GROMACS .gro file of C-alpha atoms in nm:
model
  251
    1MET     CA    1  -0.577  14.458   2.380
    2THR     CA    2  -0.853  14.466   2.125
    3MET     CA    3  -0.589  14.365   1.826
    4PHE     CA    4  -0.486  14.079   2.047
    5GLU     CA    5  -0.835  13.972   2.126
    6ASP     CA    6  -0.925  13.978   1.764
    7GLN     CA    7  -0.657  13.755   1.679
    8LEU     CA    8  -0.717  13.536   1.977
    9ILE     CA    9  -1.080  13.490   1.881
   10GLU     CA   10  -0.990  13.438   1.498
   11SER     CA   11  -0.748  13.143   1.617
   12ARG     CA   12  -1.031  12.966   1.821
   13LYS     CA   13  -1.274  13.008   1.488
   14ASN     CA   14  -0.976  12.830   1.296
   15LYS     CA   15  -0.916  12.591   1.533
   16GLY     CA   16  -1.342  12.510   1.559
   17GLU     CA   17  -1.354  12.471   1.147
   18GLY     CA   18  -1.034  12.246   1.124
   19LYS     CA   19  -1.217  12.011   1.419
   20ARG     CA   20  -1.559  12.002   1.217
   21SER     CA   21  -1.345  11.936   0.881
   22LEU     CA   22  -1.190  11.635   1.038
   23VAL     CA   23  -1.510  11.513   1.165
   24SER     CA   24  -1.712  11.576   0.847
   25LEU     CA   25  -1.430  11.369   0.607
   26PRO     CA   26  -1.462  11.002   0.755
   27LEU     CA   27  -1.816  11.045   0.788
   28SER     CA   28  -1.857  11.152   0.421
   29LEU     CA   29  -1.589  10.853   0.329
   30LEU     CA   30  -1.840  10.606   0.553
   31ILE     CA   31  -2.152  10.741   0.366
   32HIS     CA   32  -1.996  10.666   0.048
   33ALA     CA   33  -1.890  10.351   0.086
   34VAL     CA   34  -2.228  10.253   0.245
   35VAL     CA   35  -2.394  10.366  -0.074
   36ILE     CA   36  -2.118  10.200  -0.313
   37GLY     CA   37  -2.144   9.866  -0.125
   38ALA     CA   38  -2.528   9.879  -0.136
   39ALA     CA   39  -2.521   9.890  -0.504
   40VAL     CA   40  -2.244   9.615  -0.567
   41VAL     CA   41  -2.488   9.372  -0.346
   42GLY     CA   42  -2.786   9.475  -0.498
   43THR     CA   43  -2.642   9.381  -0.827
   44MET     CA   44  -2.507   9.050  -0.700
   45TRP     CA   45  -2.874   8.976  -0.586
   46ALA     CA   46  -3.022   9.050  -0.893
   47ILE     CA   47  -3.021   8.715  -1.052
   48GLU     CA   48  -3.151   8.681  -1.390
   49ASP     CA   49  -3.444   8.421  -1.478
   50ILE     CA   50  -3.268   8.130  -1.649
   51PRO     CA   51  -3.493   8.018  -1.906
   52GLU     CA   52  -3.597   7.628  -1.919
   53PRO     CA   53  -3.439   7.409  -2.185
   54PRO     CA   54  -3.699   7.318  -2.446
   55ILE     CA   55  -3.819   6.966  -2.445
   56PRO     CA   56  -3.785   6.783  -2.743
   57VAL     CA   57  -4.113   6.623  -2.855
   58SER     CA   58  -4.127   6.349  -3.135
   59PHE     CA   59  -4.399   6.204  -3.271
   60TYR     CA   60  -4.423   5.851  -3.402
   61ALA     CA   61  -4.708   5.681  -3.609
   62ALA     CA   62  -4.883   5.388  -3.432
   63PRO     CA   63  -4.783   5.045  -3.574
   64PRO     CA   64  -5.056   4.893  -3.782
   65PRO     CA   65  -5.284   4.620  -3.639
   66PRO     CA   66  -5.200   4.252  -3.661
   67PRO     CA   67  -5.342   4.077  -3.964
   68PRO     CA   68  -5.666   3.862  -3.863
   69PRO     CA   69  -5.603   3.509  -3.762
   70PRO     CA   70  -5.675   3.229  -4.046
   71PRO     CA   71  -5.982   3.071  -4.052
   72PRO     CA   72  -5.994   2.734  -3.883
   73PRO     CA   73  -5.961   2.435  -4.109
   74PRO     CA   74  -6.273   2.253  -4.217
   75LYS     CA   75  -6.350   1.965  -3.997
   76ALA     CA   76  -6.315   1.610  -4.139
   77SER     CA   77  -6.614   1.411  -4.214
   78ALA     CA   78  -6.651   1.133  -3.975
   79PRO     CA   79  -6.577   0.808  -4.112
   80LYS     CA   80  -6.839   0.623  -4.198
   81PRO     CA   81  -6.915   0.310  -3.965
   82LYS     CA   82  -6.807  -0.039  -4.118
   83GLU     CA   83  -7.096  -0.272  -4.148
   84GLN     CA   84  -7.044  -0.554  -3.910
   85PRO     CA   85  -7.047  -0.915  -4.069
   86LYS     CA   86  -7.403  -1.064  -3.963
   87PRO     CA   87  -7.306  -1.389  -3.751
   88GLN     CA   88  -7.358  -1.705  -3.926
   89GLU     CA   89  -7.604  -1.949  -3.761
   90VAL     CA   90  -7.451  -2.242  -3.623
   91THR     CA   91  -7.659  -2.552  -3.668
   92ALA     CA   92  -7.610  -2.858  -3.408
   93PRO     CA   93  -7.572  -3.187  -3.535
   94VAL     CA   94  -7.855  -3.444  -3.518
   95GLU     CA   95  -7.643  -3.703  -3.330
   96ILE     CA   96  -7.347  -3.634  -3.137
   97PRO     CA   97  -7.066  -3.918  -3.158
   98GLN     CA   98  -6.961  -4.060  -2.803
   99THR     CA   99  -6.598  -4.133  -2.892
  100LEU     CA  100  -6.383  -3.935  -3.136
  101PRO     CA  101  -6.201  -4.162  -3.433
  102GLN     CA  102  -5.824  -4.230  -3.347
  103PRO     CA  103  -5.578  -4.146  -3.619
  104ALA     CA  104  -5.436  -4.400  -3.780
  105ALA     CA  105  -5.072  -4.512  -3.667
  106VAL     CA  106  -4.787  -4.446  -3.863
  107PRO     CA  107  -4.558  -4.767  -3.880
  108GLU     CA  108  -4.204  -4.675  -3.754
  109PRO     CA  109  -3.931  -4.740  -4.001
  110GLU     CA  110  -3.724  -5.040  -3.917
  111THR     CA  111  -3.360  -4.969  -3.909
  112GLY     CA  112  -3.230  -5.281  -3.737
  113VAL     CA  113  -3.104  -5.639  -3.856
  114GLU     CA  114  -3.252  -5.927  -3.770
  115GLY     CA  115  -3.062  -6.088  -3.447
  116GLY     CA  116  -2.953  -5.724  -3.317
  117VAL     CA  117  -3.064  -5.617  -2.991
  118GLU     CA  118  -3.218  -5.297  -2.889
  119GLY     CA  119  -2.984  -4.984  -2.856
  120GLY     CA  120  -2.721  -5.126  -3.088
  121VAL     CA  121  -2.554  -4.923  -3.326
  122GLU     CA  122  -2.590  -4.945  -3.722
  123GLY     CA  123  -2.316  -5.161  -3.859
  124GLY     CA  124  -2.273  -5.380  -3.562
  125VAL     CA  125  -2.254  -5.772  -3.581
  126PRO     CA  126  -2.517  -5.999  -3.447
  127GLY     CA  127  -2.412  -6.129  -3.092
  128GLY     CA  128  -2.210  -5.820  -2.989
  129VAL     CA  129  -2.251  -5.613  -2.681
  130LEU     CA  130  -2.353  -5.275  -2.607
  131GLY     CA  131  -2.065  -5.041  -2.571
  132GLY     CA  132  -1.833  -5.213  -2.805
  133VAL     CA  133  -1.682  -5.107  -3.089
  134LEU     CA  134  -1.706  -5.146  -3.494
  135GLY     CA  135  -1.510  -5.430  -3.622
  136GLY     CA  136  -1.493  -5.606  -3.294
  137THR     CA  137  -1.487  -5.977  -3.210
  138PRO     CA  138  -1.781  -6.126  -3.078
  139GLY     CA  139  -1.697  -6.218  -2.688
  140GLY     CA  140  -1.484  -5.936  -2.614
  141VAL     CA  141  -1.541  -5.655  -2.332
  142PRO     CA  142  -1.634  -5.300  -2.364
  143GLY     CA  143  -1.378  -5.044  -2.426
  144GLY     CA  144  -1.123  -5.277  -2.631
  145VAL     CA  145  -0.985  -5.202  -2.952
  146GLU     CA  146  -1.028  -5.340  -3.306
  147GLY     CA  147  -0.811  -5.639  -3.380
  148GLY     CA  148  -0.813  -5.756  -2.993
  149VAL     CA  149  -0.879  -6.109  -2.886
  150PRO     CA  150  -1.177  -6.233  -2.673
  151GLY     CA  151  -1.101  -6.230  -2.320
  152GLY     CA  152  -0.853  -5.968  -2.341
  153GLU     CA  153  -0.837  -5.646  -2.114
  154VAL     CA  154  -0.825  -5.290  -2.176
  155GLU     CA  155  -0.488  -5.138  -2.213
  156GLY     CA  156  -0.352  -4.886  -1.969
  157PRO     CA  157  -0.240  -4.654  -1.859
  158TYR     CA  158  -0.435  -4.678  -1.547
  159ARG     CA  159  -0.515  -4.487  -1.260
  160VAL     CA  160  -0.365  -4.633  -0.917
  161GLY     CA  161  -0.603  -4.772  -0.676
  162GLY     CA  162  -0.855  -5.077  -0.630
  163LYS     CA  163  -0.630  -5.390  -0.777
  164ILE     CA  164  -0.361  -5.158  -0.886
  165ALA     CA  165  -0.098  -5.053  -0.618
  166GLU     CA  166   0.121  -4.757  -0.701
  167PRO     CA  167   0.456  -4.886  -0.783
  168ARG     CA  168   0.768  -4.856  -0.578
  169LYS     CA  169   1.042  -4.624  -0.680
  170ILE     CA  170   1.390  -4.778  -0.718
  171VAL     CA  171   1.591  -4.516  -0.882
  172HIS     CA  172   1.584  -4.155  -0.752
  173VAL     CA  173   1.748  -3.860  -0.901
  174ALA     CA  174   1.760  -3.541  -0.698
  175PRO     CA  175   1.690  -3.226  -0.918
  176THR     CA  176   1.949  -2.954  -0.971
  177TYR     CA  177   1.905  -2.626  -0.808
  178PRO     CA  178   1.950  -2.379  -1.091
  179GLU     CA  179   2.224  -2.088  -1.004
  180ILE     CA  180   1.976  -1.824  -1.128
  181ALA     CA  181   1.693  -1.927  -0.899
  182ARG     CA  182   1.952  -1.967  -0.605
  183LYS     CA  183   2.054  -1.625  -0.626
  184ALA     CA  184   1.704  -1.512  -0.652
  185ARG     CA  185   1.602  -1.684  -0.351
  186ILE     CA  186   1.335  -1.863  -0.530
  187GLU     CA  187   1.147  -2.143  -0.364
  188GLY     CA  188   0.812  -2.364  -0.428
  189VAL     CA  189   0.676  -2.678  -0.528
  190VAL     CA  190   0.653  -2.827  -0.892
  191ILE     CA  191   0.362  -3.072  -0.957
  192LEU     CA  192   0.432  -3.319  -1.226
  193GLU     CA  193   0.193  -3.629  -1.367
  194ILE     CA  194   0.409  -3.897  -1.519
  195ILE     CA  195   0.332  -4.219  -1.665
  196VAL     CA  196   0.530  -4.519  -1.584
  197ASP     CA  197   0.533  -4.804  -1.855
  198LYS     CA  198   0.520  -5.183  -1.805
  199ALA     CA  199   0.926  -5.165  -1.769
  200GLY     CA  200   0.902  -4.937  -1.469
  201ASN     CA  201   1.059  -4.647  -1.707
  202VAL     CA  202   0.889  -4.269  -1.692
  203ARG     CA  203   0.743  -4.271  -2.062
  204ASP     CA  204   0.538  -3.923  -2.054
  205VAL     CA  205   0.572  -3.613  -1.805
  206ARG     CA  206   0.314  -3.346  -1.778
  207VAL     CA  207   0.341  -3.040  -1.570
  208LEU     CA  208   0.064  -2.980  -1.334
  209ARG     CA  209   0.218  -2.668  -1.165
  210GLY     CA  210   0.561  -2.501  -1.221
  211LEU     CA  211   0.785  -2.267  -1.133
  212GLY     CA  212   1.003  -1.978  -1.321
  213MET     CA  213   1.368  -1.957  -1.326
  214GLY     CA  214   1.466  -2.316  -1.467
  215LEU     CA  215   1.297  -2.474  -1.170
  216THR     CA  216   1.034  -2.669  -1.365
  217GLU     CA  217   1.275  -2.766  -1.625
  218ALA     CA  218   1.502  -2.899  -1.344
  219ALA     CA  219   1.223  -3.102  -1.195
  220VAL     CA  220   1.129  -3.274  -1.522
  221GLU     CA  221   1.495  -3.350  -1.610
  222ALA     CA  222   1.544  -3.538  -1.287
  223VAL     CA  223   1.200  -3.728  -1.312
  224ARG     CA  224   1.267  -3.860  -1.639
  225GLN     CA  225   1.553  -4.039  -1.481
  226TRP     CA  226   1.352  -4.233  -1.221
  227ARG     CA  227   1.298  -4.602  -1.247
  228TYR     CA  228   0.999  -4.815  -1.083
  229GLU     CA  229   0.888  -5.168  -1.018
  230PRO     CA  230   0.622  -5.228  -1.282
  231ALA     CA  231   0.254  -5.187  -1.175
  232THR     CA  232   0.051  -5.518  -1.255
  233LEU     CA  233  -0.300  -5.586  -1.304
  234ASN     CA  234  -0.402  -5.979  -1.276
  235GLY     CA  235  -0.024  -6.076  -1.241
  236ARG     CA  236   0.052  -5.858  -1.555
  237PRO     CA  237   0.224  -5.560  -1.581
  238VAL     CA  238   0.049  -5.242  -1.691
  239GLU     CA  239   0.103  -4.856  -1.743
  240VAL     CA  240   0.011  -4.624  -1.475
  241TYR     CA  241  -0.034  -4.255  -1.374
  242ILE     CA  242   0.132  -4.091  -1.090
  243THR     CA  243   0.140  -3.768  -0.941
  244VAL     CA  244   0.482  -3.641  -0.798
  245THR     CA  245   0.560  -3.357  -0.609
  246ILE     CA  246   0.901  -3.171  -0.614
  247ASN     CA  247   1.006  -2.932  -0.332
  248PHE     CA  248   1.271  -2.652  -0.397
  249ARG     CA  249   1.365  -2.528  -0.081
  250LEU     CA  250   1.695  -2.366   0.031
  251GLN     CA  251   1.915  -2.475   0.263
   0.00000   0.00000   0.00000
């Protein structure tokens, strides 16, 4: 019994030591881990001081002072005042005349001739009238022509009016409507001034207002073929001006 008891006691001792070794090993590992971690953390928090970079310092020489301003120009001397002329003394005349002498009249040059009239022209003849022509015959009327006879009348053409009535047309020719104007549908009025001579023929034609497309030419060609009874003045045929109007209208 004793031997068995001894073995039982020894077995229990071994079991107690085994339990103590299982507890002490993790504890030892934990202590070592804490120590190592503290050392690592201590090295991490140990930050070295970073030296400040050196500040460059430059030295500049001060600029030289500005030059002194130039001296002011010398003042111009004031001009000497001009001497004023002394006023002359005016002496009043002893006797003042009541009237001033009149200037001598200059005679006008004589350009007329003996027997002439005032307002005549140089080269006229005694007995002529104002408004006559050089070389005319005494006793004629103003507006005549050289070589006429006394008592004659001024040649035409005249303007219709007063003693001169408009001559009556006895032959009428209608103007031809140009084909180009007809196709273009051109209409309008042509106004002409004509001279009817002593025989009643159209002597001259002047265009006062015309049209294109050959209408003016057609009007002139037709009017030149017209015939009139001559206009008269004091029973004699005379030339007269007449204004005619040609209407071009498409039917």
